[in-house]
PDB file of C-alpha atoms in Angstrom:
ATOM      1  CA  MET P  22      93.639 106.802 200.217  1.00 34.00           C
ATOM      2  CA  SER P  23      94.940 107.593 196.731  1.00 37.00           C
ATOM      3  CA  ASP P  24      94.615 105.141 193.862  1.00 44.00           C
ATOM      4  CA  PRO P  25      98.084 103.606 193.312  1.00 38.00           C
ATOM      5  CA  PHE P  26      97.314 103.185 189.611  1.00 41.00           C
ATOM      6  CA  VAL P  27      96.547 106.854 188.924  1.00 42.00           C
ATOM      7  CA  SER P  28      99.594 108.753 187.748  1.00 42.00           C
ATOM      8  CA  LEU P  29     100.177 112.140 189.352  1.00 37.00           C
ATOM      9  CA  ALA P  30     102.845 113.048 186.806  1.00 42.00           C
ATOM     10  CA  PRO P  31     102.817 116.587 185.375  1.00 47.00           C
ATOM     11  CA  ALA P  32     101.080 117.226 182.085  1.00 49.00           C
ATOM     12  CA  ASN P  33     104.325 117.404 180.114  1.00 63.00           C
ATOM     13  CA  GLU P  34     105.246 113.820 181.005  1.00 77.00           C
ATOM     14  CA  PRO P  35     105.306 111.232 178.176  1.00 91.00           C
ATOM     15  CA  ILE P  36     101.887 109.842 177.288  1.00 94.00           C
ATOM     16  CA  ILE P  37     103.539 106.386 177.328  1.00 96.00           C
ATOM     17  CA  ARG P  38     106.360 105.777 179.804  1.00 96.00           C
ATOM     18  CA  ILE P  39     108.010 102.356 180.073  1.00 96.00           C
ATOM     19  CA  ARG P  40     110.729 101.610 182.607  1.00 96.00           C
ATOM     20  CA  GLY P  41     112.659  98.392 183.268  1.00 96.00           C
ATOM     21  CA  LEU P  42     110.053  96.177 181.595  1.00 96.00           C
ATOM     22  CA  HIS P  43     110.633  92.419 181.738  1.00 95.00           C
ATOM     23  CA  LYS P  44     108.350  89.751 180.305  1.00 94.00           C
ATOM     24  CA  PHE P  45     108.827  85.974 180.315  1.00 93.00           C
ATOM     25  CA  PHE P  46     107.031  83.152 178.539  1.00 90.00           C
ATOM     26  CA  GLY P  47     107.988  80.301 180.832  1.00 88.00           C
ATOM     27  CA  ALA P  48     111.765  80.387 181.121  1.00 87.00           C
ATOM     28  CA  GLN P  49     112.168  82.437 177.954  1.00 90.00           C
ATOM     29  CA  ALA P  50     112.863  86.141 178.436  1.00 91.00           C
ATOM     30  CA  VAL P  51     110.823  87.982 175.797  1.00 93.00           C
ATOM     31  CA  LEU P  52     111.412  91.520 177.070  1.00 95.00           C
ATOM     32  CA  GLN P  53     114.575  92.409 178.954  1.00 94.00           C
ATOM     33  CA  GLY P  54     114.656  95.774 180.680  1.00 94.00           C
ATOM     34  CA  ILE P  55     112.809  97.974 178.164  1.00 96.00           C
ATOM     35  CA  ASP P  56     112.939 101.751 178.732  1.00 96.00           C
ATOM     36  CA  LEU P  57     110.923 103.863 176.301  1.00 97.00           C
ATOM     37  CA  ASP P  58     109.003 107.155 176.199  1.00 96.00           C
ATOM     38  CA  VAL P  59     106.347 108.233 173.700  1.00 96.00           C
ATOM     39  CA  LEU P  60     105.388 111.912 173.768  1.00 95.00           C
ATOM     40  CA  SER P  61     102.002 113.346 172.857  1.00 93.00           C
ATOM     41  CA  SER P  62     101.474 113.555 169.053  1.00 93.00           C
ATOM     42  CA  GLN P  63     104.653 111.562 168.476  1.00 95.00           C
ATOM     43  CA  VAL P  64     104.887 108.620 166.070  1.00 96.00           C
ATOM     44  CA  VAL P  65     107.232 105.936 167.402  1.00 97.00           C
ATOM     45  CA  VAL P  66     107.895 103.058 165.013  1.00 97.00           C
ATOM     46  CA  VAL P  67     109.331  99.834 166.432  1.00 97.00           C
ATOM     47  CA  ILE P  68     111.297  97.630 164.038  1.00 96.00           C
ATOM     48  CA  GLY P  69     113.448  94.537 164.383  1.00 94.00           C
ATOM     49  CA  PRO P  70     113.612  90.868 163.419  1.00 92.00           C
ATOM     50  CA  SER P  71     110.744  88.490 164.065  1.00 89.00           C
ATOM     51  CA  GLY P  72     110.744  87.219 167.634  1.00 90.00           C
ATOM     52  CA  SER P  73     112.502  90.288 169.027  1.00 92.00           C
ATOM     53  CA  GLY P  74     109.613  91.156 171.376  1.00 94.00           C
ATOM     54  CA  LYS P  75     108.026  94.017 169.420  1.00 95.00           C
ATOM     55  CA  SER P  76     104.418  92.809 169.531  1.00 94.00           C
ATOM     56  CA  THR P  77     104.745  91.695 173.156  1.00 95.00           C
ATOM     57  CA  LEU P  78     105.937  95.182 174.076  1.00 96.00           C
ATOM     58  CA  LEU P  79     102.885  96.695 172.420  1.00 95.00           C
ATOM     59  CA  ARG P  80     100.525  94.251 174.157  1.00 93.00           C
ATOM     60  CA  CYS P  81     102.055  95.074 177.539  1.00 93.00           C
ATOM     61  CA  CYS P  82     101.142  98.720 176.964  1.00 92.00           C
ATOM     62  CA  ASN P  83      97.409  98.058 177.224  1.00 89.00           C
ATOM     63  CA  GLY P  84      97.459  95.044 179.517  1.00 89.00           C
ATOM     64  CA  LEU P  85      96.910  92.290 176.962  1.00 91.00           C
ATOM     65  CA  GLU P  86     100.129  90.781 178.325  1.00 91.00           C
ATOM     66  CA  GLN P  87     101.243  91.087 181.933  1.00 90.00           C
ATOM     67  CA  ALA P  88     104.882  91.933 182.509  1.00 92.00           C
ATOM     68  CA  GLU P  89     106.647  90.358 185.473  1.00 92.00           C
ATOM     69  CA  ALA P  90     108.802  93.366 186.308  1.00 94.00           C
ATOM     70  CA  GLY P  91     109.056  97.024 185.459  1.00 95.00           C
ATOM     71  CA  ARG P  92     106.410  99.661 184.961  1.00 94.00           C
ATOM     72  CA  VAL P  93     104.165 100.966 182.182  1.00 94.00           C
ATOM     73  CA  ASP P  94     102.318 104.292 182.484  1.00 93.00           C
ATOM     74  CA  ILE P  95      99.946 105.253 179.679  1.00 93.00           C
ATOM     75  CA  CYS P  96      97.364 108.029 179.471  1.00 90.00           C
ATOM     76  CA  GLY P  97      97.865 108.932 183.118  1.00 87.00           C
ATOM     77  CA  ARG P  98      97.445 105.419 184.537  1.00 89.00           C
ATOM     78  CA  THR P  99      99.893 102.752 185.600  1.00 91.00           C
ATOM     79  CA  VAL P 100      99.075  99.607 183.645  1.00 92.00           C
ATOM     80  CA  VAL P 101     101.539  97.417 185.497  1.00 91.00           C
ATOM     81  CA  ASP P 102     104.072  98.014 188.246  1.00 91.00           C
ATOM     82  CA  GLN P 103     106.421  95.199 189.313  1.00 89.00           C
ATOM     83  CA  GLY P 104     103.973  92.523 188.201  1.00 86.00           C
ATOM     84  CA  ARG P 105     100.900  94.147 189.736  1.00 89.00           C
ATOM     85  CA  MET P 106      98.328  94.771 186.996  1.00 87.00           C
ATOM     86  CA  LEU P 107      95.641  97.406 186.812  1.00 84.00           C
ATOM     87  CA  PRO P 108      92.302  95.793 187.813  1.00 86.00           C
ATOM     88  CA  GLU P 109      90.286  94.476 184.871  1.00 85.00           C
ATOM     89  CA  ALA P 110      87.518  97.080 185.099  1.00 84.00           C
ATOM     90  CA  GLN P 111      90.098  99.880 185.005  1.00 85.00           C
ATOM     91  CA  LEU P 112      91.972  98.150 182.184  1.00 84.00           C
ATOM     92  CA  ASN P 113      88.798  98.147 180.133  1.00 84.00           C
ATOM     93  CA  ALA P 114      88.328 101.852 180.832  1.00 85.00           C
ATOM     94  CA  LEU P 115      91.948 102.507 179.841  1.00 86.00           C
ATOM     95  CA  ARG P 116      91.462 100.660 176.536  1.00 84.00           C
ATOM     96  CA  GLU P 117      88.796 103.193 175.619  1.00 85.00           C
ATOM     97  CA  ASP P 118      91.647 105.740 175.524  1.00 90.00           C
ATOM     98  CA  VAL P 119      94.158 103.385 173.874  1.00 93.00           C
ATOM     99  CA  GLY P 120      93.052 102.109 170.480  1.00 92.00           C
ATOM    100  CA  MET P 121      94.730  99.009 169.108  1.00 92.00           C
ATOM    101  CA  VAL P 122      94.835  97.612 165.582  1.00 94.00           C
ATOM    102  CA  PHE P 123      96.024  94.025 165.173  1.00 90.00           C
ATOM    103  CA  GLN P 124      97.497  91.941 162.351  1.00 87.00           C
ATOM    104  CA  SER P 125      94.168  90.140 162.022  1.00 87.00           C
ATOM    105  CA  PHE P 126      91.232  92.463 161.694  1.00 85.00           C
ATOM    106  CA  ASN P 127      89.032  91.018 164.471  1.00 87.00           C
ATOM    107  CA  LEU P 128      85.817  92.377 162.956  1.00 92.00           C
ATOM    108  CA  PHE P 129      82.505  90.911 164.062  1.00 93.00           C
ATOM    109  CA  ALA P 130      81.525  88.783 161.069  1.00 93.00           C
ATOM    110  CA  HIS P 131      77.790  88.933 161.861  1.00 95.00           C
ATOM    111  CA  LEU P 132      77.671  92.742 161.998  1.00 95.00           C
ATOM    112  CA  SER P 133      77.724  95.221 159.138  1.00 96.00           C
ATOM    113  CA  VAL P 134      80.640  97.611 158.756  1.00 96.00           C
ATOM    114  CA  LEU P 135      78.577 100.391 160.330  1.00 97.00           C
ATOM    115  CA  ASP P 136      77.541  98.231 163.282  1.00 95.00           C
ATOM    116  CA  ASN P 137      81.132  97.101 163.852  1.00 96.00           C
ATOM    117  CA  ILE P 138      82.116 100.751 164.258  1.00 96.00           C
ATOM    118  CA  THR P 139      79.140 101.922 166.318  1.00 96.00           C
ATOM    119  CA  LEU P 140      78.984  99.048 168.808  1.00 94.00           C
ATOM    120  CA  GLY P 141      81.728 100.345 171.141  1.00 91.00           C
ATOM    121  CA  PRO P 142      80.637 103.991 171.241  1.00 93.00           C
ATOM    122  CA  ARG P 143      77.022 102.997 171.946  1.00 92.00           C
ATOM    123  CA  LYS P 144      77.797 100.385 174.595  1.00 90.00           C
ATOM    124  CA  LEU P 145      80.781 102.016 176.279  1.00 86.00           C
ATOM    125  CA  ARG P 146      80.604 105.750 175.514  1.00 86.00           C
ATOM    126  CA  GLY P 147      76.819 105.998 175.785  1.00 87.00           C
ATOM    127  CA  LEU P 148      76.282 107.533 172.350  1.00 91.00           C
ATOM    128  CA  SER P 149      72.809 107.361 170.857  1.00 92.00           C
ATOM    129  CA  ARG P 150      72.306 105.361 167.683  1.00 94.00           C
ATOM    130  CA  ALA P 151      72.060 108.562 165.671  1.00 95.00           C
ATOM    131  CA  GLN P 152      75.225 110.024 167.225  1.00 95.00           C
ATOM    132  CA  ALA P 153      77.181 106.810 166.721  1.00 95.00           C
ATOM    133  CA  ASP P 154      76.004 106.444 163.117  1.00 95.00           C
ATOM    134  CA  LYS P 155      76.968 110.038 162.285  1.00 95.00           C
ATOM    135  CA  GLN P 156      80.437 109.557 163.786  1.00 95.00           C
ATOM    136  CA  ALA P 157      80.900 106.218 162.029  1.00 96.00           C
ATOM    137  CA  GLN P 158      79.956 107.665 158.650  1.00 95.00           C
ATOM    138  CA  ALA P 159      82.511 110.444 159.127  1.00 96.00           C
ATOM    139  CA  LEU P 160      85.199 107.910 160.025  1.00 95.00           C
ATOM    140  CA  LEU P 161      84.330 105.700 157.055  1.00 96.00           C
ATOM    141  CA  ASP P 162      84.724 108.757 154.861  1.00 94.00           C
ATOM    142  CA  LYS P 163      88.105 109.439 156.475  1.00 94.00           C
ATOM    143  CA  VAL P 164      89.356 105.917 155.656  1.00 94.00           C
ATOM    144  CA  GLY P 165      87.849 105.969 152.154  1.00 93.00           C
ATOM    145  CA  LEU P 166      85.025 103.510 152.769  1.00 94.00           C
ATOM    146  CA  ALA P 167      81.902 105.672 153.002  1.00 94.00           C
ATOM    147  CA  HIS P 168      80.249 103.424 150.389  1.00 95.00           C
ATOM    148  CA  LYS P 169      80.766 100.279 152.497  1.00 95.00           C
ATOM    149  CA  ALA P 170      78.693 101.175 155.578  1.00 95.00           C
ATOM    150  CA  ASP P 171      76.097  98.461 154.934  1.00 95.00           C
ATOM    151  CA  ALA P 172      78.552  95.808 153.714  1.00 96.00           C
ATOM    152  CA  MET P 173      79.361  92.677 155.699  1.00 96.00           C
ATOM    153  CA  PRO P 174      83.020  91.982 156.568  1.00 95.00           C
ATOM    154  CA  ALA P 175      83.136  88.825 154.421  1.00 95.00           C
ATOM    155  CA  SER P 176      82.598  90.953 151.305  1.00 96.00           C
ATOM    156  CA  LEU P 177      85.612  93.194 151.991  1.00 95.00           C
ATOM    157  CA  SER P 178      89.211  92.884 150.885  1.00 93.00           C
ATOM    158  CA  GLY P 179      91.914  92.571 153.525  1.00 92.00           C
ATOM    159  CA  GLY P 180      92.868  96.209 153.109  1.00 93.00           C
ATOM    160  CA  GLN P 181      89.263  97.297 153.491  1.00 94.00           C
ATOM    161  CA  LYS P 182      88.856  95.174 156.618  1.00 94.00           C
ATOM    162  CA  GLN P 183      91.918  96.752 158.175  1.00 94.00           C
ATOM    163  CA  ARG P 184      90.671 100.258 157.370  1.00 95.00           C
ATOM    164  CA  VAL P 185      87.354  99.390 159.032  1.00 95.00           C
ATOM    165  CA  ALA P 186      89.315  98.119 162.044  1.00 95.00           C
ATOM    166  CA  ILE P 187      91.139 101.467 162.226  1.00 95.00           C
ATOM    167  CA  ALA P 188      87.828 103.352 161.973  1.00 96.00           C
ATOM    168  CA  ARG P 189      86.399 101.161 164.739  1.00 95.00           C
ATOM    169  CA  ALA P 190      89.343 101.983 167.021  1.00 94.00           C
ATOM    170  CA  LEU P 191      89.050 105.701 166.227  1.00 95.00           C
ATOM    171  CA  ALA P 192      85.335 105.653 167.051  1.00 94.00           C
ATOM    172  CA  MET P 193      86.253 105.371 170.731  1.00 93.00           C
ATOM    173  CA  GLN P 194      88.117 108.700 170.410  1.00 92.00           C
ATOM    174  CA  PRO P 195      91.399 107.312 171.768  1.00 93.00           C
ATOM    175  CA  ARG P 196      94.305 109.428 172.935  1.00 93.00           C
ATOM    176  CA  VAL P 197      96.818 106.856 171.677  1.00 95.00           C
ATOM    177  CA  MET P 198      96.782 104.345 168.823  1.00 95.00           C
ATOM    178  CA  LEU P 199      98.819 101.130 168.933  1.00 96.00           C
ATOM    179  CA  PHE P 200      99.395  99.311 165.635  1.00 96.00           C
ATOM    180  CA  ASP P 201     100.676  95.726 165.732  1.00 95.00           C
ATOM    181  CA  GLU P 202     102.002  94.949 162.235  1.00 93.00           C
ATOM    182  CA  PRO P 203      98.746  96.182 160.656  1.00 92.00           C
ATOM    183  CA  THR P 204      99.807  95.328 157.097  1.00 92.00           C
ATOM    184  CA  SER P 205     101.551  91.983 157.613  1.00 89.00           C
ATOM    185  CA  ALA P 206      98.452  89.916 156.724  1.00 85.00           C
ATOM    186  CA  LEU P 207      97.724  91.898 153.560  1.00 89.00           C
ATOM    187  CA  ASP P 208      98.572  91.191 149.947  1.00 88.00           C
ATOM    188  CA  PRO P 209     101.286  93.628 148.783  1.00 87.00           C
ATOM    189  CA  GLU P 210      98.921  95.632 146.559  1.00 87.00           C
ATOM    190  CA  LEU P 211      96.663  96.367 149.553  1.00 89.00           C
ATOM    191  CA  VAL P 212      99.357  97.603 151.954  1.00 92.00           C
ATOM    192  CA  GLY P 213      99.448 101.154 150.599  1.00 92.00           C
ATOM    193  CA  GLU P 214      95.788 101.923 151.295  1.00 92.00           C
ATOM    194  CA  VAL P 215      96.218 101.091 154.989  1.00 93.00           C
ATOM    195  CA  LEU P 216      99.494 102.980 155.326  1.00 94.00           C
ATOM    196  CA  GLN P 217      97.866 106.015 153.715  1.00 93.00           C
ATOM    197  CA  VAL P 218      95.253 106.122 156.483  1.00 94.00           C
ATOM    198  CA  MET P 219      97.980 105.820 159.121  1.00 95.00           C
ATOM    199  CA  LYS P 220      99.914 108.670 157.497  1.00 95.00           C
ATOM    200  CA  LEU P 221      96.777 110.800 157.638  1.00 95.00           C
ATOM    201  CA  LEU P 222      96.369 110.080 161.363  1.00 95.00           C
ATOM    202  CA  ALA P 223      99.998 111.002 161.976  1.00 95.00           C
ATOM    203  CA  SER P 224      99.551 114.281 160.081  1.00 94.00           C
ATOM    204  CA  GLU P 225      96.565 115.079 162.308  1.00 94.00           C
ATOM    205  CA  GLY P 226      98.674 114.682 165.464  1.00 93.00           C
ATOM    206  CA  MET P 227      97.541 111.269 166.667  1.00 95.00           C
ATOM    207  CA  THR P 228      99.982 109.738 169.161  1.00 96.00           C
ATOM    208  CA  MET P 229     101.000 106.405 167.620  1.00 96.00           C
ATOM    209  CA  MET P 230     103.204 103.466 168.488  1.00 97.00           C
ATOM    210  CA  VAL P 231     103.625 101.234 165.444  1.00 97.00           C
ATOM    211  CA  VAL P 232     105.222  97.819 165.080  1.00 96.00           C
ATOM    212  CA  THR P 233     105.907  97.248 161.396  1.00 94.00           C
ATOM    213  CA  HIS P 234     108.228  95.837 158.739  1.00 91.00           C
ATOM    214  CA  GLU P 235     107.335  98.687 156.359  1.00 92.00           C
ATOM    215  CA  MET P 236     110.629 100.562 156.291  1.00 93.00           C
ATOM    216  CA  ASP P 237     109.451 103.285 153.912  1.00 92.00           C
ATOM    217  CA  PHE P 238     106.636 104.129 156.324  1.00 94.00           C
ATOM    218  CA  ALA P 239     109.142 104.306 159.194  1.00 94.00           C
ATOM    219  CA  LYS P 240     111.413 106.613 157.200  1.00 93.00           C
ATOM    220  CA  GLU P 241     108.609 108.923 156.130  1.00 94.00           C
ATOM    221  CA  VAL P 242     106.316 109.102 159.159  1.00 95.00           C
ATOM    222  CA  ALA P 243     108.228 108.219 162.333  1.00 96.00           C
ATOM    223  CA  ASP P 244     109.525 110.822 164.725  1.00 96.00           C
ATOM    224  CA  VAL P 245     111.521 108.101 166.476  1.00 97.00           C
ATOM    225  CA  VAL P 246     112.541 104.651 165.231  1.00 97.00           C
ATOM    226  CA  VAL P 247     113.200 102.022 167.901  1.00 97.00           C
ATOM    227  CA  VAL P 248     115.227  98.968 166.913  1.00 96.00           C
ATOM    228  CA  MET P 249     114.611  95.825 168.977  1.00 96.00           C
ATOM    229  CA  ASP P 250     116.398  92.488 169.058  1.00 94.00           C
ATOM    230  CA  ALA P 251     116.338  89.577 171.510  1.00 93.00           C
ATOM    231  CA  GLY P 252     113.919  91.338 173.844  1.00 93.00           C
ATOM    232  CA  GLY P 253     115.878  94.567 174.184  1.00 95.00           C
ATOM    233  CA  ILE P 254     116.246  97.935 172.501  1.00 96.00           C
ATOM    234  CA  VAL P 255     119.393  97.978 170.366  1.00 95.00           C
ATOM    235  CA  GLU P 256     119.158 101.689 169.630  1.00 95.00           C
ATOM    236  CA  SER P 257     116.649 104.434 168.884  1.00 96.00           C
ATOM    237  CA  GLY P 258     116.660 107.778 167.176  1.00 96.00           C
ATOM    238  CA  PRO P 259     115.329 109.846 164.274  1.00 96.00           C
ATOM    239  CA  PRO P 260     114.763 107.909 161.028  1.00 96.00           C
ATOM    240  CA  ALA P 261     117.574 109.747 159.258  1.00 94.00           C
ATOM    241  CA  THR P 262     120.034 108.526 161.877  1.00 95.00           C
ATOM    242  CA  ILE P 263     118.751 104.962 162.171  1.00 95.00           C
ATOM    243  CA  PHE P 264     118.579 104.341 158.429  1.00 94.00           C
ATOM    244  CA  SER P 265     121.650 106.299 157.315  1.00 92.00           C
ATOM    245  CA  GLN P 266     124.045 106.276 160.262  1.00 92.00           C
ATOM    246  CA  PRO P 267     123.078 103.564 162.777  1.00 93.00           C
ATOM    247  CA  ASN P 268     125.406 103.212 165.728  1.00 92.00           C
ATOM    248  CA  GLN P 269     125.070  99.478 166.211  1.00 94.00           C
ATOM    249  CA  GLU P 270     126.224  96.648 163.963  1.00 94.00           C
ATOM    250  CA  ARG P 271     123.055  94.690 164.825  1.00 94.00           C
ATOM    251  CA  THR P 272     120.970  97.528 163.377  1.00 94.00           C
ATOM    252  CA  ARG P 273     123.100  97.669 160.240  1.00 93.00           C
ATOM    253  CA  SER P 274     122.844  93.932 159.619  1.00 93.00           C
ATOM    254  CA  PHE P 275     119.073  93.907 160.207  1.00 93.00           C
ATOM    255  CA  LEU P 276     118.452  96.807 157.852  1.00 92.00           C
ATOM    256  CA  GLN P 277     120.744  95.359 155.218  1.00 89.00           C
ATOM    257  CA  ALA P 278     118.857  92.070 155.323  1.00 87.00           C
ATOM    258  CA  ILE P 279     115.357  93.556 155.243  1.00 83.00           C
ATOM    259  CA  LEU P 280     116.067  96.266 152.683  1.00 76.00           C
ATOM    260  CA  SER P 281     117.686  93.758 150.344  1.00 73.00           C
ATOM    261  CA  ARG P 282     114.357  91.895 150.231  1.00 69.00           C
ATOM    262  CA  SER P 283     112.310  94.975 149.361  1.00 59.00           C
TER     263      SER P 283
END
């Protein structure tokens, strides 16, 4: 009998495919019928006012939140289908292919930077200590923190912590990276160093779905900008269209409000 959670879709299907997704917190509808595709090597940036459901959408993609209706397929597996969730063991396996970076850095305070990055590959991917260390050093170099391998998280700035968190996610060699407002907890002067790493990943072809309030990043890096409000997608399209010629008044008013503050 075939596994109902294994997608048999052809290789040219979207790496993330969301159809009719609904999510409730009690009686409150947080997501209302979301349809969205993310293609391989595409950068999709999700914007919209606070409380519009952006972060919940991202968390439904890797099973951190369970949707009540609709379907999410990611990396060839069905995460949820009409409220039926992928079993926990398979979810954990899926998360090895789907890296996620949160607002808070979630580093292990008692482990060095190097050990934070090598823990997953050693425990889950079966890498030797030497293999994991070599990979971690290369990733620290990529994010500009090669000199911080032996540092403890408490000694790092917020921007450094977030770059370590990105390196830790990359150490699992994911096929997709999900970013949930990765700069929102940072002081303004530290935002650029994190966005620079994300731009590098995009230039290297990493498939990325990014929730952010950084409009310049969305304009520069996104292939598709998705505008959400009140649990639904208002509109989506290339950055040039969304920022210069949006179709919907709700998009225009949101952008006017947020750009006036920048």
